[in-house]
Amino acid sequence: MDGRSRAGSGRVAVAAAIAVAMAIGAGTIGGVGRAQGGGVEIDADDIGGVVTSVNGPEAGVWVIAETTDLPTRFIRIVATDDEGRYVVPDLPDATYEVFVRGYGLVDSARVAASPGQALDLAAVVAPHALAAAEVYPAAWWLSMMELPEGELSQQELGSAVTGCLNCHQIGNEATRAIPASILDAVDSHVEAWDERVAMGPMGSAMNGMFRRLGEQRTMFAAWSDRIAAGEAPTQTPPRPRGAERSVVVTLWDWGTEYDGRTDSTPSDVRDGTVNANGLVYGVVQPSDILAVIDPVEHRASTIPIPSDGPRIQTDTPTSPYYGDDPIWARSSDPRSVAMDGEGRVWLTGRIRGPDEQPSYCTDAANAFAAYFPLEVGTRQVFLYDPETEEFSEIDTCYSSDHNQLGHDERFYYGFRDGVGWVDTELWDETGDAEASQGWCPTVIDTNGDGVITPGWTEPDEPVDPTRDHRVAYGCYSPAVNAADGSVWCSDNGRDDNTLVRLELGDNPPESCIAEVYMPPPTIVNPPPYGSGGLHLTRDGIVWQDWRGSGHFASFDRSVCEVTNGPTATGQSCPEGWTFHRMDKPTFSNAEMPINSDESYLTQIDHHDVLGFGAETPVYGVVNTDSLEVFVPSTGEFVTLRIPYPMGFFSRSSVGRIDDPTTGWKGKGLWSSYSNYAAWHLEGGPGTLQKAVKFQVRPHPLAK
């Protein structure tokens, strides 16, 4: 029996088993009426009751209420408490389909209900492991993959696989099941994988990464072949526990079916009261749009982002979903977005071609260009004003990407060789792009004279103690230290293990001094590798997620014995580091723990919108449909998971306070589905990405 017939028979068997289980419980599924013996109190805008199965009350499963009666699709999700009780609070007036999803279950039948209705629900126990695994996040499916021996080590292979997670999940339905249109044209899963990774809008890049694995790439085919034969994950996800059962998740459809890489902002990261109850904005890279959601009216819209940049991605190879349509042909190519104190939206994107660099980027008359000329800039800055509904363009010399707004009213952007910024007050005053921007390379004050002097040694040259030394370092994720105004950077390569601090000083660029910090390789086991995003608390503690090794670390520069000068060039402050590591699914045959997940960017809940305390760090993860919260006061992790639709992947999270007088109801942490392709979400082609709001109640039945 070949892989195709095995996969088909497996799906039929699962469907039949689920149908039998549903039929057995049909007498009690979705019983409507006042909750029986559960003591669940509801208001006129709530739905509540008790979830039970043949095993009794089901604790830590999700109740999902979904409606299309509003201007855009609306979903609210809660978890059951220890006794299987639930309350879906504060629902807009509409008719909802309500169902139960949980680990160890199959989805219950959808039941129509309205706010103010008591609704007991019957959960359906999964008949076997394969049926239960249908609702597992992708990481648990990917954990089945075995890392073979060969030219690359297990660590290198693990990093290569999870490197794909920079764009989309692996282990979701779209990746673990090969489309029939591909399988029908080949003789094996090996050939199918060689074919599929070369298809679609990013086929060229995917194919290049895949082929670099050599013969070891057959691990993908072996994995999907086992899945097609009916094998299920042996590692299983935990149900929500503790505070995780008090999480309320609200989702709205927005954007278009072609969207991907959606980064969003509801407010100013420095002041969560900005734009209270206002529109939430998301940049959508493949679609050249601002996606917009009105969370009060539940209405979605889109705003085209104008650009004179050259058209890119017009030569789209055949896709199993969209054929030869150039669905990701675009010009502005927006990447990141943030809001200032006036509610204006700042985003990065292409306003021109990379070879059309303004003369002031290399002209010695510009102090920054004289110091460190920039000959290429691939992405610049847009400003959108919601009041005038107009865009402004700021032509930056550096390639703008992720950013943060400091208390000095400067937006800081990381780029390949340093840090750049736009002074928003100067821009408002002059409208002059050259006068409003600056940038600094990462140069260490090796000779200790307090300034950075041209003539420094370059990264590939030996360090000279009489000259300063430039560090080759990519500032993928910049963050501002509100305590002293310094800018910190983290890169995102497979082997990166470095923090860079840049002190701008009073007279940049001469006063821009870099410091480099790395943890000793023996500080934890497994050793930290593959750094990711970072953010800082207001008292200057750096929090950094590690994509490769799966750690979450803090760094406190205030305890360092050496912070500057010739010796601050690496492992000079082991006392500043503290490492944590959350239990995650791991590759099944790895000799050391290698997660089948990847973290992305880190943010800080400055305003305590989640209720775990101000300055609590949060980081997004790609393959487990969740954000992870680390609570420093307890040393515990809390998972904010979205069970439906599967495929949540966060690039950003920002808190907003809509009403400070109403407790948990008046605040929330906003994020968005941000994977490369909306058709990777549960539901497949035609599915829309989601704007997301997380709230945490005092207890699971709070109304």
XYZ file of C-alpha atoms in Angstrom, residues 83-667:
585
model
C -15.747 21.387 37.731
C -16.281 21.787 33.994
C -18.132 25.088 34.378
C -17.748 27.981 31.944
C -18.974 31.512 31.246
C -18.481 33.211 27.873
C -18.858 36.849 28.961
C -20.023 40.110 27.396
C -21.106 38.838 24.007
C -22.416 41.243 21.358
C -26.037 40.676 20.409
C -26.011 37.867 17.827
C -26.741 34.189 17.387
C -23.708 32.029 18.110
C -22.545 28.546 17.249
C -21.079 27.095 20.428
C -18.908 23.999 20.680
C -16.295 22.318 22.865
C -12.673 21.637 21.911
C -10.074 20.086 24.179
C -7.106 17.790 24.317
C -8.311 14.199 24.593
C -11.586 15.139 22.867
C -12.969 15.541 19.396
C -14.957 18.685 18.657
C -18.541 18.543 19.866
C -21.452 19.378 17.621
C -22.100 23.082 17.180
C -25.155 24.342 19.022
C -27.013 27.598 18.302
C -27.277 29.888 21.337
C -27.851 33.533 22.228
C -26.537 35.770 25.017
C -28.391 35.288 28.281
C -28.811 31.568 27.644
C -27.724 28.771 29.984
C -26.175 26.047 27.890
C -24.830 22.708 29.121
C -22.545 21.009 26.603
C -21.558 17.378 26.142
C -17.915 16.849 25.299
C -16.952 13.886 23.125
C -14.000 11.774 24.234
C -11.665 10.962 21.349
C -11.949 7.295 20.330
C -8.183 6.963 19.811
C -4.920 8.921 19.764
C -5.107 9.917 16.107
C -8.535 11.493 16.517
C -7.387 13.381 19.618
C -4.299 14.680 17.807
C -6.330 16.442 15.126
C -6.536 19.494 17.408
C -2.950 19.391 18.684
C -0.830 22.423 17.786
C 1.751 21.870 15.077
C 4.713 21.417 17.454
C 3.380 18.125 18.777
C 3.100 16.743 15.262
C 6.560 18.041 14.368
C 7.981 16.338 17.470
C 7.468 13.032 15.638
C 10.215 13.944 13.160
C 13.465 12.034 13.654
C 16.757 13.825 13.025
C 18.961 11.482 10.952
C 22.725 11.113 11.083
C 24.709 12.781 8.341
C 26.785 15.820 7.496
C 24.790 18.128 9.771
C 24.594 17.593 13.525
C 21.265 17.171 15.291
C 21.529 20.733 16.572
C 22.155 22.051 13.066
C 19.270 19.999 11.688
C 16.936 21.147 14.451
C 17.835 24.772 13.778
C 17.347 24.246 10.037
C 13.860 22.814 10.584
C 12.766 25.424 13.114
C 14.272 28.106 10.873
C 11.324 27.425 8.572
C 9.139 28.588 11.464
C 10.316 32.151 10.830
C 7.602 32.144 8.190
C 5.025 29.478 8.990
C 4.244 26.492 11.152
C 5.459 22.971 10.408
C 3.263 20.142 11.612
C -0.031 21.854 10.860
C -2.441 20.241 8.433
C -1.034 22.269 5.518
C 2.485 20.891 6.015
C 2.083 17.391 7.448
C -0.395 16.310 4.750
C 0.894 16.663 1.184
C -1.808 17.867 -1.260
C -3.114 15.173 -3.578
C -2.284 17.340 -6.594
C 1.404 16.917 -5.719
C 1.284 13.262 -4.631
C -0.541 12.225 -7.790
C 2.350 13.499 -9.931
C 5.203 11.731 -8.086
C 6.159 8.255 -6.912
C 7.194 8.903 -3.304
C 7.035 11.317 -0.413
C 10.689 12.207 -1.054
C 9.814 13.419 -4.540
C 6.705 15.101 -3.188
C 8.739 17.153 -0.703
C 11.253 18.140 -3.376
C 8.305 19.343 -5.443
C 6.242 21.076 -2.795
C 8.992 23.275 -1.300
C 9.666 24.773 -4.739
C 6.044 25.863 -5.150
C 4.161 28.993 -4.145
C 5.067 32.642 -3.606
C 8.195 31.818 -1.554
C 9.171 28.656 -3.423
C 12.628 29.817 -4.442
C 13.703 30.659 -0.884
C 12.150 27.498 0.583
C 13.765 25.295 -2.037
C 17.178 26.808 -1.348
C 16.913 26.146 2.396
C 15.619 22.628 1.793
C 18.317 21.594 -0.684
C 21.062 22.766 1.677
C 20.089 19.880 3.966
C 21.375 17.415 1.366
C 20.358 13.795 1.799
C 19.223 14.496 5.357
C 16.205 16.325 3.926
C 14.594 12.892 3.520
C 13.642 13.196 7.206
C 10.669 15.291 6.050
C 9.484 12.527 3.736
C 9.937 9.843 6.400
C 7.933 11.971 8.820
C 4.989 12.667 6.496
C 4.971 9.059 5.306
C 4.522 7.852 8.898
C 1.726 10.364 9.407
C 0.025 9.252 6.182
C 0.204 5.678 7.490
C -1.830 6.697 10.543
C 0.843 7.331 13.177
C -0.008 9.905 15.872
C 2.184 12.020 18.181
C 3.307 10.302 21.378
C 3.959 13.608 23.128
C 0.673 15.284 24.059
C -0.118 18.903 24.981
C -1.346 19.769 28.479
C -4.762 21.266 29.064
C -4.954 24.802 30.463
C -4.331 24.956 34.189
C -4.281 27.613 36.905
C -4.521 31.141 35.509
C -4.681 29.750 31.967
C -8.300 28.763 32.672
C -9.138 32.413 33.318
C -8.035 33.583 29.863
C -10.646 35.108 27.547
C -9.656 35.265 23.870
C -11.535 37.392 21.343
C -10.886 37.202 17.604
C -12.071 39.186 14.617
C -11.603 38.368 10.919
C -9.667 41.036 9.044
C -7.635 41.514 5.879
C -7.884 39.276 2.802
C -7.462 35.574 2.066
C -4.015 36.207 0.545
C -2.522 37.815 3.645
C 0.572 36.948 5.620
C 3.059 38.504 8.046
C 0.546 40.691 9.832
C 2.046 42.915 12.539
C -0.424 44.983 14.598
C -0.727 47.914 16.975
C -3.621 49.159 19.146
C -1.800 51.803 21.202
C 1.449 53.502 22.198
C 3.702 50.953 23.950
C 4.719 53.680 26.418
C 1.151 54.696 27.362
C -1.587 52.076 27.087
C -4.393 54.638 27.380
C -3.607 56.081 23.939
C -6.312 55.293 21.354
C -8.678 53.795 23.957
C -11.495 51.857 22.245
C -10.055 52.988 18.916
C -9.223 51.226 15.696
C -6.510 48.564 15.676
C -4.111 48.576 12.726
C -2.094 45.796 11.145
C 0.448 45.924 8.324
C 0.063 43.059 5.867
C 3.303 42.485 3.995
C 2.162 40.424 0.973
C -0.951 42.539 0.360
C 0.351 46.133 0.614
C -2.410 47.084 3.054
C -3.182 48.304 6.515
C -5.741 45.897 7.930
C -8.108 47.669 10.318
C -10.528 46.395 12.956
C -13.082 48.433 14.867
C -13.529 46.358 18.052
C -16.563 48.382 19.138
C -18.564 48.031 15.919
C -16.922 44.687 14.997
C -16.152 46.018 11.546
C -13.065 45.248 9.441
C -11.644 47.319 6.602
C -8.438 47.725 4.613
C -6.351 50.748 3.621
C -4.024 50.443 0.586
C -0.476 51.609 1.297
C 0.741 53.735 -1.635
C 4.280 53.247 -2.905
C 6.507 54.158 -5.831
C 8.704 51.171 -5.073
C 9.312 48.679 -7.878
C 6.928 45.765 -8.094
C 8.277 42.605 -6.466
C 7.150 38.966 -6.332
C 5.466 39.141 -9.729
C 6.968 35.872 -11.009
C 5.009 33.504 -8.795
C 5.582 29.781 -9.442
C 2.654 27.382 -9.488
C 0.887 26.942 -6.160
C -1.298 23.987 -5.137
C -3.880 26.527 -3.991
C -3.683 29.527 -6.352
C -1.968 28.178 -9.471
C 0.137 30.787 -11.239
C -1.682 33.817 -9.821
C 0.889 36.385 -8.589
C -0.969 36.735 -5.307
C 1.973 38.337 -3.500
C 2.976 40.884 -6.131
C 3.522 44.031 -4.111
C 5.299 47.374 -3.910
C 5.188 48.826 -0.393
C 6.021 45.478 1.261
C 5.214 46.713 4.804
C 6.866 44.887 7.710
C 6.336 46.420 11.145
C 3.965 48.919 12.722
C 3.712 51.041 15.874
C 1.619 53.887 17.256
C 2.799 57.191 18.706
C 1.292 59.247 21.526
C -1.051 61.027 19.125
C -2.511 57.804 17.778
C -0.644 58.080 14.476
C 0.525 54.879 12.812
C 4.198 54.419 11.885
C 5.132 51.553 9.611
C 8.107 50.355 7.622
C 7.940 49.624 3.923
C 9.397 50.357 0.498
C 8.853 53.851 -0.862
C 11.471 53.409 -3.616
C 13.947 50.932 -5.057
C 16.954 49.837 -2.981
C 19.340 51.321 -5.572
C 17.675 54.767 -5.376
C 19.475 55.792 -2.197
C 19.361 59.567 -1.548
C 22.688 61.365 -1.884
C 22.653 62.387 1.783
C 23.128 58.730 2.734
C 26.693 58.775 1.402
C 27.521 62.497 1.196
C 30.228 63.596 3.630
C 28.236 66.791 4.248
C 25.903 64.631 6.335
C 27.622 63.876 9.651
C 26.177 60.377 9.843
C 27.103 59.551 6.245
C 30.615 60.887 6.778
C 30.948 58.585 9.732
C 29.303 55.488 8.269
C 27.960 55.838 4.706
C 25.019 53.650 3.714
C 24.860 52.770 0.034
C 21.744 50.584 0.101
C 18.430 50.884 1.938
C 15.742 48.326 1.195
C 12.882 49.563 3.385
C 11.918 53.021 4.630
C 9.272 54.588 6.883
C 5.628 55.541 6.329
C 3.467 57.623 8.646
C -0.322 57.247 8.479
C -2.477 59.898 10.141
C -5.970 58.539 10.939
C -7.378 62.069 11.211
C -6.374 63.142 7.704
C -6.301 59.591 6.310
C -3.053 60.505 4.561
C 0.357 58.812 4.314
C 3.709 60.566 4.592
C 6.983 59.034 3.448
C 10.296 59.351 5.298
C 13.220 58.225 3.156
C 15.611 56.565 5.586
C 19.137 55.593 4.561
C 19.172 52.445 6.687
C 16.910 49.480 6.003
C 14.081 49.942 8.505
C 12.447 46.933 10.113
C 11.426 46.227 13.710
C 11.271 49.310 15.871
C 10.421 50.883 19.192
C 9.421 54.416 20.174
C 11.518 55.853 22.989
C 10.547 58.461 25.555
C 12.735 60.898 23.603
C 10.127 60.730 20.794
C 12.496 58.884 18.499
C 11.548 55.728 16.662
C 14.540 53.389 16.736
C 15.078 50.852 13.962
C 17.551 48.003 13.786
C 19.453 47.228 10.614
C 22.245 44.907 9.511
C 25.140 47.040 10.788
C 23.658 49.189 13.518
C 20.776 51.311 14.758
C 18.921 54.129 13.037
C 16.242 56.511 14.239
C 13.647 59.063 13.174
C 13.054 62.011 15.481
C 9.275 62.434 15.298
C 9.349 65.984 16.705
C 11.904 67.094 14.105
C 9.856 65.438 11.374
C 6.705 67.237 12.497
C 8.604 70.518 12.630
C 10.544 70.300 9.361
C 9.161 67.514 7.188
C 12.824 66.974 6.251
C 13.820 63.304 6.103
C 17.554 64.004 6.231
C 17.325 66.355 9.214
C 14.986 64.000 11.100
C 17.111 60.841 10.984
C 20.398 59.521 12.233
C 22.229 56.241 12.559
C 25.222 54.646 14.254
C 27.251 51.509 13.571
C 28.077 49.142 16.431
C 31.618 50.164 17.364
C 33.314 49.277 20.639
C 35.401 51.941 22.367
C 38.403 49.625 22.395
C 40.946 52.322 23.247
C 38.746 53.642 26.059
C 38.903 57.347 25.151
C 35.135 57.865 25.460
C 34.401 58.459 21.756
C 34.245 56.411 18.572
C 36.979 57.522 16.208
C 36.963 56.749 12.471
C 39.790 54.497 11.486
C 38.481 51.697 13.682
C 39.372 48.113 12.881
C 36.741 46.293 10.860
C 35.027 43.077 11.992
C 37.331 40.844 9.944
C 40.493 42.532 11.247
C 42.399 41.797 14.442
C 41.515 43.984 17.415
C 44.051 46.791 17.936
C 44.026 48.154 21.517
C 44.949 51.619 20.214
C 41.967 51.809 17.836
C 38.268 51.236 18.240
C 36.693 48.101 16.756
C 33.490 47.684 14.740
C 31.335 44.627 15.365
C 29.495 42.890 12.514
C 26.108 42.508 14.081
C 22.521 42.582 12.878
C 20.082 44.503 15.045
C 16.998 42.498 14.142
C 15.115 43.345 17.321
C 15.840 46.760 18.905
C 14.507 47.938 22.260
C 14.938 51.145 24.246
C 15.933 51.236 27.888
C 13.659 53.857 29.427
C 15.970 54.099 32.443
C 18.957 55.514 30.540
C 17.942 55.937 26.875
C 20.314 53.251 25.564
C 19.252 51.016 22.692
C 19.694 47.240 22.925
C 19.808 44.827 20.012
C 19.362 41.111 19.437
C 20.023 39.252 16.214
C 18.220 36.107 15.072
C 20.708 33.753 13.434
C 20.954 30.049 14.246
C 24.202 30.503 16.172
C 23.737 34.037 17.496
C 24.244 34.391 21.236
C 24.848 38.092 21.671
C 23.336 41.217 23.171
C 24.520 44.611 21.961
C 24.003 47.837 23.878
C 24.375 51.162 22.094
C 24.866 54.334 24.131
C 24.044 57.205 21.781
C 25.534 59.890 23.992
C 25.225 63.652 23.583
C 26.815 64.004 20.168
C 26.039 61.065 17.878
C 27.564 59.576 15.846
C 30.905 60.275 17.614
C 29.410 59.509 21.013
C 27.756 56.230 19.937
C 29.506 53.527 21.941
C 28.636 49.831 21.673
C 28.941 47.122 24.309
C 28.706 43.391 23.637
C 27.468 40.735 26.066
C 27.380 36.963 25.629
C 26.507 34.258 28.150
C 29.182 31.681 28.950
C 28.395 28.482 26.998
C 28.369 26.438 30.198
C 25.885 28.638 32.057
C 23.003 26.172 31.405
C 22.452 22.797 29.777
C 21.653 22.722 26.917
C 23.832 25.772 26.175
C 22.064 28.876 24.878
C 22.170 29.354 21.109
C 20.089 31.051 18.438
C 18.962 34.318 20.052
C 15.657 35.959 19.142
C 13.723 39.005 20.303
C 14.225 41.271 23.293
C 12.510 43.981 25.299
C 13.350 45.892 28.474
C 11.475 46.631 31.662
C 11.354 50.241 32.757
C 14.076 49.611 35.330
C 16.461 48.380 32.642
C 16.247 44.566 32.843
C 16.652 42.954 29.422
C 14.450 39.958 28.567
C 15.507 37.894 25.569
C 14.028 34.777 23.994
C 16.331 32.185 22.429
C 14.905 30.670 19.264
C 17.390 27.849 18.938
C 17.864 26.465 22.432
C 14.382 27.350 23.717
C 15.543 29.442 26.671
C 14.098 32.653 28.029
C 16.740 34.840 29.666
C 17.079 38.055 31.604
C 20.165 40.235 31.701
C 20.872 42.840 34.377
C 23.698 45.152 33.360
C 23.640 46.918 36.734
C 25.404 43.960 38.387
C 28.197 43.797 35.806
C 31.711 44.434 37.074
C 32.809 45.420 33.539
C 30.476 47.432 31.280
C 32.674 49.425 28.928
C 36.059 49.777 27.342
C 38.376 47.198 25.811
C 37.250 44.271 27.959
C 33.473 44.623 27.397
C 33.612 42.524 24.241
C 31.747 39.359 25.068
C 31.607 37.106 28.109
C 32.539 39.909 30.472
C 29.441 39.733 32.667
C 28.364 36.154 33.458
C 26.798 37.477 36.670
C 24.227 39.453 34.655
C 22.497 36.442 33.093
C 19.584 34.357 34.388
C 18.108 31.560 32.250
C 14.734 29.807 32.269
C 13.417 27.049 30.034
C 9.820 25.975 29.574
C 8.878 22.349 28.951
C 8.078 21.975 25.255
C 7.630 19.105 22.803
C 11.040 18.024 21.484
C 12.268 16.085 18.478
C 11.736 12.448 19.376
C 15.267 11.100 18.872
C 17.323 14.177 19.779
C 20.257 13.441 22.074
C 19.782 16.801 23.790
C 16.476 18.672 24.170
C 15.706 20.381 20.840
C 12.278 22.005 20.791
C 9.919 21.453 17.873
C 8.836 25.048 18.438
C 10.472 28.449 17.991
C 10.095 31.729 19.822
C 9.923 34.949 17.825
C 9.829 38.367 19.507
C 9.627 39.479 23.138
C 7.461 42.261 24.576
C 6.866 43.625 28.082
C 3.412 44.089 29.601
C 4.309 47.517 30.989
C 0.729 48.362 31.972
C -0.269 45.069 33.641
C -3.108 44.496 31.204
C -2.875 40.741 31.875
C -2.987 41.065 35.654
C 0.291 39.242 36.355
C 2.069 42.406 37.457
C 3.539 45.394 35.665
C 6.675 44.743 33.617
C 5.815 41.076 32.996
C 7.593 39.730 29.885
C 5.686 38.006 27.073
C 7.061 36.292 23.996
C 5.436 34.853 20.910
C 6.006 31.290 19.745
C 5.325 29.950 16.283
C 4.378 26.292 16.512
C 2.182 26.030 19.616
C -0.606 28.530 18.780
C 0.300 30.648 21.782
C 1.976 33.507 23.568
C 4.078 32.595 26.600
C 4.080 34.746 29.715
C 6.877 34.482 32.271
C 5.844 35.713 35.717
C 9.037 36.826 37.519
C 7.366 36.927 40.938
C 6.586 33.186 40.793
C 9.147 31.948 38.267
C 6.327 30.251 36.345
C 5.258 30.267 32.718
C 1.638 30.901 31.711
C 0.488 29.894 28.221
C -2.030 32.053 26.358
C -3.187 29.563 23.739
C -5.652 30.024 20.909
C -7.203 26.612 20.189
C -9.368 27.773 17.284
C -8.700 28.341 14.519
C -5.360 26.562 14.791
C -2.407 28.400 13.301
C -1.895 31.384 15.619
C 1.618 32.817 15.246
C 2.352 36.163 16.911
C 4.968 38.670 15.801
C 3.936 41.345 18.282
C 1.772 41.986 21.328
C 0.816 45.396 22.710
C -1.316 46.227 25.741
C -4.137 48.757 25.717
C -6.318 50.183 28.476
C -9.781 51.147 27.221
C -11.307 51.870 30.638
C -9.113 51.852 33.776
C -12.192 51.764 36.055
C -13.550 48.361 34.996
C -10.745 45.994 35.976
C -9.936 43.149 33.596
C -12.784 44.103 31.262
C -11.252 47.479 30.456
C -7.865 46.248 29.261
